Amino acid sequence: MVRVLSAVFLVYSSLVNSSQDPTAPLGWQKPDSTESRNKKVQQPLPKLQSIVCLNHDKCQAVLSGNVVIVGESVNGFKVSRIEPQMVTLSRGNKQWKLEFFTLDIKY
């Protein structure tokens, strides 16, 4: 009976020790990985690189390397409007207006 109990204890202790990192600090436990799966990753606001308009009605924009027209999406942001100097993006009920740097610098 004692041999059976010692054999069970030996197997159990080897299983427990193999699941722990021998280089980890005493009392350290591996963090729960379920938190990282539930996090929503917010995409950054696209960068306005270029606007090309054939006439005022037909404009295209380059946002973060992607050529887009009105109605398309980039990084989860919908292109609501493209004007010769500005692009309007929306996500949910929020809007962002991306403009070029103005050259009206006064010294």
Coordinates of C-alpha atoms in Angstrom, one line a residue:
M1 CA 0.0 0.0 0.0
V2 CA 2.8 2.4 0.9
R3 CA 4.5 1.6 -2.4
V4 CA 1.4 2.4 -4.4
L5 CA 0.9 5.7 -2.6
S6 CA 4.5 6.7 -3.1
A7 CA 4.3 5.8 -6.8
V8 CA 1.1 7.9 -7.2
F9 CA 2.8 10.8 -5.4
L10 CA 5.8 10.5 -7.6
V11 CA 3.8 10.5 -10.8
Y12 CA 1.7 13.5 -9.6
S13 CA 4.7 15.5 -8.5
S14 CA 6.4 14.9 -11.9
L15 CA 3.3 16.1 -13.7
V16 CA 3.0 19.2 -11.6
N17 CA 6.6 20.1 -12.0
S18 CA 6.7 19.6 -15.7
S19 CA 3.9 22.1 -16.2
Q20 CA 5.8 24.9 -14.4
D21 CA 8.6 26.9 -15.8
P22 CA 11.8 26.1 -13.7
T23 CA 13.2 29.6 -14.4
A24 CA 10.0 31.4 -13.2
P25 CA 10.1 33.2 -9.8
L26 CA 8.6 31.4 -6.8
G27 CA 4.8 31.8 -6.7
W28 CA 4.6 33.1 -10.2
Q29 CA 1.6 31.9 -12.2
K30 CA 1.1 32.1 -16.0
P31 CA -1.4 34.9 -16.8
D32 CA -4.8 33.9 -18.1
S33 CA -4.9 34.1 -21.9
T34 CA -8.7 34.7 -22.2
E35 CA -8.2 38.5 -21.5
S36 CA -6.0 38.9 -24.6
R37 CA -8.6 37.3 -26.9
N38 CA -11.4 39.6 -25.7
K39 CA -9.5 42.8 -26.3
K40 CA -10.7 44.9 -29.3
V41 CA -7.9 46.2 -31.4
Q42 CA -8.5 49.8 -32.5
Q43 CA -7.0 50.5 -35.9
P44 CA -5.1 53.8 -36.2
L45 CA -6.6 56.6 -38.2
P46 CA -5.5 56.3 -41.9
K47 CA -2.9 58.8 -43.2
L48 CA -4.0 61.0 -46.0
Q49 CA -1.4 60.9 -48.7
S50 CA -3.0 62.1 -51.9
I51 CA -6.3 63.4 -53.4
V52 CA -6.9 63.2 -57.2
C53 CA -10.0 64.8 -58.7
L54 CA -11.0 64.6 -62.4
N55 CA -13.8 67.1 -61.6
H56 CA -15.4 68.1 -58.4
D57 CA -17.7 65.0 -58.4
K58 CA -15.1 62.3 -59.1
C59 CA -12.4 62.3 -56.5
Q60 CA -10.1 59.5 -55.3
A61 CA -7.9 59.5 -52.3
V62 CA -4.8 57.6 -51.2
L63 CA -5.1 56.7 -47.5
S64 CA -2.3 54.7 -45.9
G65 CA -1.3 53.4 -49.3
N66 CA -4.8 52.3 -50.4
V67 CA -6.6 54.1 -53.3
V68 CA -10.2 54.6 -52.2
I69 CA -13.4 56.3 -53.4
V70 CA -16.5 57.3 -51.4
G71 CA -18.2 54.3 -49.7
E72 CA -15.1 52.2 -49.3
S73 CA -13.4 51.4 -46.0
V74 CA -9.8 51.6 -44.8
N75 CA -8.8 50.2 -41.4
G76 CA -12.4 50.1 -40.3
F77 CA -13.1 53.7 -41.3
K78 CA -15.6 54.4 -44.0
V79 CA -14.9 57.1 -46.6
S80 CA -17.9 59.4 -46.4
R81 CA -16.7 62.3 -48.6
I82 CA -13.8 63.3 -50.7
E83 CA -13.2 66.9 -51.6
P84 CA -10.2 68.4 -53.4
Q85 CA -8.6 69.5 -50.1
M86 CA -10.2 67.1 -47.5
V87 CA -11.4 63.6 -46.9
T88 CA -14.1 62.8 -44.3
L89 CA -14.0 59.4 -42.6
S90 CA -16.6 57.9 -40.3
R91 CA -16.9 55.0 -37.9
G92 CA -20.0 54.5 -35.9
N93 CA -21.4 57.9 -35.2
K94 CA -18.0 59.7 -35.2
Q95 CA -16.4 61.6 -38.0
W96 CA -12.8 62.6 -38.8
K97 CA -11.8 65.2 -41.4
L98 CA -8.3 64.7 -42.9
E99 CA -6.7 67.7 -44.5
F100 CA -3.4 68.5 -46.1
F101 CA -1.0 70.9 -44.5
T102 CA -1.9 74.4 -45.6
L103 CA 0.7 76.4 -47.4
D104 CA -0.6 79.7 -45.9
I105 CA 2.3 80.2 -43.5
K106 CA 2.7 83.7 -42.3
Y107 CA 6.1 85.0 -40.9

